[in-house]
CSV table of C-alpha atoms in Angstrom, one decimal:
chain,number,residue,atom,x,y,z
A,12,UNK,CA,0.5,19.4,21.6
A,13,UNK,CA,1.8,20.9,18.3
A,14,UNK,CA,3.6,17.3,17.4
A,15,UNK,CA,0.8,15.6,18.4
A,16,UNK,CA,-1.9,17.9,15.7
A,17,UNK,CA,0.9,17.9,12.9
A,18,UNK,CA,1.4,13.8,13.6
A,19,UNK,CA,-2.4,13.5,13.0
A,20,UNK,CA,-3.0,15.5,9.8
A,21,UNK,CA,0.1,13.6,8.4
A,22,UNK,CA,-2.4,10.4,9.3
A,23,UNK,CA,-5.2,11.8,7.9
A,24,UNK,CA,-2.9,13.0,4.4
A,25,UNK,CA,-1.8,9.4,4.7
A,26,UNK,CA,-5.3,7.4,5.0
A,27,UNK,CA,-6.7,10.0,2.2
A,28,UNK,CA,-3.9,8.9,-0.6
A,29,UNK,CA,-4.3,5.4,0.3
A,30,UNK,CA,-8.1,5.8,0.6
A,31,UNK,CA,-8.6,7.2,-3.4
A,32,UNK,CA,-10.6,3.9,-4.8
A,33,UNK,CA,-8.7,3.6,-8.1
A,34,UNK,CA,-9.8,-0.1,-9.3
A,35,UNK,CA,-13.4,0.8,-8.4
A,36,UNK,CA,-13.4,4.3,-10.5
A,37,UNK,CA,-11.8,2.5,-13.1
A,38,UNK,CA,-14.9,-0.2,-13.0
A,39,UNK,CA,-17.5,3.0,-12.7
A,40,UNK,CA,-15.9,4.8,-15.7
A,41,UNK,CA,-15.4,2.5,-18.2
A,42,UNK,CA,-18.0,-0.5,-17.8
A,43,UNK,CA,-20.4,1.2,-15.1
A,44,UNK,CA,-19.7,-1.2,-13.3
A,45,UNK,CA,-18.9,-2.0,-9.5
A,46,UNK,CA,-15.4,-4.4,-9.5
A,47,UNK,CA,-16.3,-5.3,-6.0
A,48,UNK,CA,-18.8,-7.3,-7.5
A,49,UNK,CA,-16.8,-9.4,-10.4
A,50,UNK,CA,-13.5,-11.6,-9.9
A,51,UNK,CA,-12.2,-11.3,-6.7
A,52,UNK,CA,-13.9,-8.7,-5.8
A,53,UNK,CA,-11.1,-6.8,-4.8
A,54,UNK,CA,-10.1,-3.1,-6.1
A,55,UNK,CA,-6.8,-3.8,-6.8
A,56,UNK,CA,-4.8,-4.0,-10.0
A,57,UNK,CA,-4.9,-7.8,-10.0
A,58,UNK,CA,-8.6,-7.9,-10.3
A,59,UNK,CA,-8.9,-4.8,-12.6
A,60,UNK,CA,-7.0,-6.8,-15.3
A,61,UNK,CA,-9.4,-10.1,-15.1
A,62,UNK,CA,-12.5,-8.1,-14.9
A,63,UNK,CA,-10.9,-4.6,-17.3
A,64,UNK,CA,-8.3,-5.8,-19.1
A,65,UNK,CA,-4.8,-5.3,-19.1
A,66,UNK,CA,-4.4,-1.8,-19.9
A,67,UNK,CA,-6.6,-0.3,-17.3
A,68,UNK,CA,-5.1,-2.9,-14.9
A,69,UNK,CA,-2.0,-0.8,-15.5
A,70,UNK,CA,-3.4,2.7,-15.2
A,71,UNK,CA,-4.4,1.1,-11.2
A,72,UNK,CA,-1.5,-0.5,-10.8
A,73,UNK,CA,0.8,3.1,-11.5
A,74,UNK,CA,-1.5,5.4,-9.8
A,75,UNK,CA,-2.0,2.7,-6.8
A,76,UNK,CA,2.1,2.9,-6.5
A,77,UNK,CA,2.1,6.1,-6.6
A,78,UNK,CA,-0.7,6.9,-4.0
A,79,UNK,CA,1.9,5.8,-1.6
A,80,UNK,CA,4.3,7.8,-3.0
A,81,UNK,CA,2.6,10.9,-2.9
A,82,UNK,CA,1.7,10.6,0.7
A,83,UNK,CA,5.5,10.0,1.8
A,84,UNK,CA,6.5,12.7,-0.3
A,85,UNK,CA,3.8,15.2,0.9
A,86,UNK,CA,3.8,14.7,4.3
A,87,UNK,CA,8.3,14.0,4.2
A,88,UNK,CA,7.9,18.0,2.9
A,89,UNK,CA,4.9,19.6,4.4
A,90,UNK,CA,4.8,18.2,8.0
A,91,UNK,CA,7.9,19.5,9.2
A,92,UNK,CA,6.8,23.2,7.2
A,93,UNK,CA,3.8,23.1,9.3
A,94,UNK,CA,5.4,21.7,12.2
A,95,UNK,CA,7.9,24.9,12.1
A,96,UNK,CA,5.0,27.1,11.6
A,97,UNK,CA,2.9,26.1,14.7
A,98,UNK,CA,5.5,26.0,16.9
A,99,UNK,CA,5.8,27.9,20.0
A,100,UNK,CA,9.9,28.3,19.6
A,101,UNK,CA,11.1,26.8,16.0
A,102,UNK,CA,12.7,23.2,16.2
A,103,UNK,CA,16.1,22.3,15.8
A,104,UNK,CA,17.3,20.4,13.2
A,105,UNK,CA,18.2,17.4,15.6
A,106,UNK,CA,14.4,17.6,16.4
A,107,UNK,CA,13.4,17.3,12.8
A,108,UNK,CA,15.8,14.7,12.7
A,109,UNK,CA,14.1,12.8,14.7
A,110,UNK,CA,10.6,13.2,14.5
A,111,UNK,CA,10.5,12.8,10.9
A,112,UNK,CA,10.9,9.4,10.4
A,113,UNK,CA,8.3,8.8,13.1
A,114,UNK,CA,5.8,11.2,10.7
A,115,UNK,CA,6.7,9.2,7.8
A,116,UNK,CA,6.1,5.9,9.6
A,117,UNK,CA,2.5,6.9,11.0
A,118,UNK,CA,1.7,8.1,7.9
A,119,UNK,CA,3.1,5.0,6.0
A,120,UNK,CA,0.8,2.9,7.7
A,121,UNK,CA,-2.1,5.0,7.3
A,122,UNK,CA,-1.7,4.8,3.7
A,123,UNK,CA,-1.8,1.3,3.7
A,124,UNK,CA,-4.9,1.2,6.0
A,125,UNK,CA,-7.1,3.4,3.6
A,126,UNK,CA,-6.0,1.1,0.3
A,127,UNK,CA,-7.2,-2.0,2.5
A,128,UNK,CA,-10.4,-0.3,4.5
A,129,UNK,CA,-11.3,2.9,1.7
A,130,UNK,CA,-13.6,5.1,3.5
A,131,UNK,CA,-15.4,5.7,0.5
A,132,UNK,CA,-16.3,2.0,-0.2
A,133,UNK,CA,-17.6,1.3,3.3
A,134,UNK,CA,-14.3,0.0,4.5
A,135,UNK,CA,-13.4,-2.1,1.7
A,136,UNK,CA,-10.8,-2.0,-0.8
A,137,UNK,CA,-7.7,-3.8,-2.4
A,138,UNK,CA,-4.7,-5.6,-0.7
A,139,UNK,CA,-2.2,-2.8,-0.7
A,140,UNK,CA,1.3,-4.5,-1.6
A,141,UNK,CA,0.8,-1.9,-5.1
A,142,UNK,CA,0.4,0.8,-2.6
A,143,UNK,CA,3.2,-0.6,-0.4
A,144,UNK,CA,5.5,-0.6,-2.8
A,145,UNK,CA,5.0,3.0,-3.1
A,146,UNK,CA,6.1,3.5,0.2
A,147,UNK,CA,8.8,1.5,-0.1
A,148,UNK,CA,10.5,3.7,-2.6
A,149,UNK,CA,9.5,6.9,-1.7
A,150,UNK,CA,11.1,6.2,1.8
A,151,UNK,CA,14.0,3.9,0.9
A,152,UNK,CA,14.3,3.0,-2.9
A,153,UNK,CA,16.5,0.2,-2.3
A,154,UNK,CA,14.3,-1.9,-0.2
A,155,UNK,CA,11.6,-1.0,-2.5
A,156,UNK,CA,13.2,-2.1,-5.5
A,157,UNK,CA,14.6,-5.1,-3.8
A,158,UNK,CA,11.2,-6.1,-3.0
A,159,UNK,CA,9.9,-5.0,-6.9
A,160,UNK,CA,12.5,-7.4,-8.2
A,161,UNK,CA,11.6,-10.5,-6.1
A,162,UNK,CA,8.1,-9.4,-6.7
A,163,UNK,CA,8.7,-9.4,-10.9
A,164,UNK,CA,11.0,-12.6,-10.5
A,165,UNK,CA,8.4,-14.9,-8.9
A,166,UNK,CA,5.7,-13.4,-11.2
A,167,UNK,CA,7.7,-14.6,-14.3
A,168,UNK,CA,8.0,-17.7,-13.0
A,169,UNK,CA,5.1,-18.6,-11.1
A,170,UNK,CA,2.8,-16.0,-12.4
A,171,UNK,CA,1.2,-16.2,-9.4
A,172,UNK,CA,0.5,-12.6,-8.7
A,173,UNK,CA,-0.3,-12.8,-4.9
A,174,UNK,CA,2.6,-15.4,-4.1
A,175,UNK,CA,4.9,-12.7,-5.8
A,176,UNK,CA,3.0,-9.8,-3.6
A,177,UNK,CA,3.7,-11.8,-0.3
A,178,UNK,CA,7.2,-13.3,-0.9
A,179,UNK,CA,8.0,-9.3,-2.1
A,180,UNK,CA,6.8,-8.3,1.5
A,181,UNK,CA,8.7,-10.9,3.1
A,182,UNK,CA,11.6,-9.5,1.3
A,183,UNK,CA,10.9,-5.8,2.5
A,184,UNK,CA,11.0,-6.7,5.9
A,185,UNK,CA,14.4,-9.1,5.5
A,186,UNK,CA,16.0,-5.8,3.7
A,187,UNK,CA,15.0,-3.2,6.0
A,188,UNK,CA,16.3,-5.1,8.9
A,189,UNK,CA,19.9,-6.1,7.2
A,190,UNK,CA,20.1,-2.4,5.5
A,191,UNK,CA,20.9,0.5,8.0
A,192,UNK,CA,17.5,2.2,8.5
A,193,UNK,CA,16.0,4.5,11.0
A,194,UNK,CA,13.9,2.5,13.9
A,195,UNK,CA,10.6,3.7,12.8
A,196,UNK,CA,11.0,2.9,9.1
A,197,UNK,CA,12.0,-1.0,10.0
A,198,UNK,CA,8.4,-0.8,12.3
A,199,UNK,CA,7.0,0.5,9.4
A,200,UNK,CA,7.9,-2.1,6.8
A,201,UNK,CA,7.5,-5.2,9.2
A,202,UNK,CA,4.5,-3.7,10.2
A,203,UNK,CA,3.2,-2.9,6.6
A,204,UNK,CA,4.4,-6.2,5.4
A,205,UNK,CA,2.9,-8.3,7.9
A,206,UNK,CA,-0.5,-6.2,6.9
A,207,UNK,CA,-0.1,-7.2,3.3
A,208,UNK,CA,0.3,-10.4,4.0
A,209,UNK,CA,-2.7,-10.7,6.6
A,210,UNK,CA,-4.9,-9.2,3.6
A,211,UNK,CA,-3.6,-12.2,1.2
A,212,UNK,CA,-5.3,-14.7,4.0
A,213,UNK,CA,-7.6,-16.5,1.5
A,214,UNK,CA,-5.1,-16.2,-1.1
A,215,UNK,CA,-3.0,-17.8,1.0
A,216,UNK,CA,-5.3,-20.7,1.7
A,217,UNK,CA,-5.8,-21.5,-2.2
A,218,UNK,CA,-2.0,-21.6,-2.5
A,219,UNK,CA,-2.2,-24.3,0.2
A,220,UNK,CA,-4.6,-26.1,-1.8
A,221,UNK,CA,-3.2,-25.9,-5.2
A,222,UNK,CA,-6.2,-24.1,-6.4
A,223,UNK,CA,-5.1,-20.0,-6.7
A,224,UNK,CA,-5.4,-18.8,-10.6
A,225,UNK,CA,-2.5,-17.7,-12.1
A,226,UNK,CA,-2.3,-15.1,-14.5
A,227,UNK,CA,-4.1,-15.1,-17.5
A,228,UNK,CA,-6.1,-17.8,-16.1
A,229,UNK,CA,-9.2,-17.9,-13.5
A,230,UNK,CA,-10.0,-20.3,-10.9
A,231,UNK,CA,-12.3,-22.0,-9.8
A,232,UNK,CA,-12.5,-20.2,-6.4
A,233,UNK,CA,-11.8,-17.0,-7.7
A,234,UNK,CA,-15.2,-15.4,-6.6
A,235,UNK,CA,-14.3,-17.0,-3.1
A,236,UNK,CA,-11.9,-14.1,-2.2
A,237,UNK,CA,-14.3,-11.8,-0.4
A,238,UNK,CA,-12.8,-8.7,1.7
A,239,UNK,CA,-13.1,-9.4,4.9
């Protein structure tokens, strides 16, 4: 019963950082404005910079990394504290060991949930790979800077922001799986990749066509990207 209340307030720590609607108090506090309304009406960095500008775009962008960060971190430290402290009879190490990782995975997941589906904008919200990429490194830096650096290749080259966002996901989950990695955070990142990718649906269906903006440049379908 214990593992099962401290698994659930490491969900809830997760879905709250991930949850924290950056892009959309960034439109609030400096245009007064609601993003969800303008570009592609999405909260994340991406649309912060066509609708903000660049600068803003890369106050969202940090603080969306390190959202997922901050929940790895917190619950990595203070779930197994509270674990300990609820307890009828302390657990072992070995136990720690190996409920951990399975903290860190739930929680990993949960961050990327509240990003996607904020509570505080009825369920709406960006499309996570920022926010994924916090988790990556915060739970193993070298898939998470594999994936930045596939991520900041393609963008230099394609400048393409969401073709660099799901070919860096794609690259999580090959890295995870060839690295040596605890079971639950290869679940994670194949589960959190394919989720990133599910949320770059439409994006995916202008790349199809020929007709996603790149950077710097707006489409004519960029209004068509609607959270769904």
């Amino acid at each position: 019963m214990t593992l099962l209340i401290v698994s659930a307030v490491g969900l809830v720590i997760g879905y709250l950082f991930g949850s924290t609607p950056t892009g959309y108090l960034a439109g609030k506090l400096l245009k007064g404005i609601d993003i969800r309304e303008h570009g592609s009406r999405s909260t994340g960095a991406t649309n912060v910079l066509r609708t903000l500008g660049k600068w803003p775009a890369l106050v969202v962008l940090i603080v969306d990394v390190l959202k997922g960060v901050g929940a790895i971190i917190v619950v990595r430290s203070f779930c197994p504290w509270l674990y300990t402290e609820l307890a009828p009879t302390p657990p072992t190490a070995l136990d720690l060991q190996i409920w951990v990782p399975w903290a860190v995975c739930l929680a990993g997941i949960a961050v990327l949930f509240g990003h996607g589906r904020s509570i505080w904008l009825n369920f709406t919200g960006g499309k996570s790979a920022a926010t994924g990429l916090g988790v990556l490194l915060a739970m193993s830096w070298p898939v998470g800077l594999g994936a930045a650096a596939v991520f900041g290749i393609v963008l230099a080259i394609a400048r393409i922001v969401s073709l660099s966002s799901i070919l860096a996901a794609l690259t999580a989950i090959v890295l995870v799986c060839g690295f040596e990695q605890p079971l639950p955070y290869r679940l994670l990142v194949i589960a959190g990749g394919i989720y990133v990718i599910i949320r770059h649906r439409a994006n995916i269906q202008r790349l199809l066509g020929g007709t996603e903006p790149r950077l710097g440049r707006n489409g004519p379908d960029t209004k068509a990207e609607v959270q769904v």
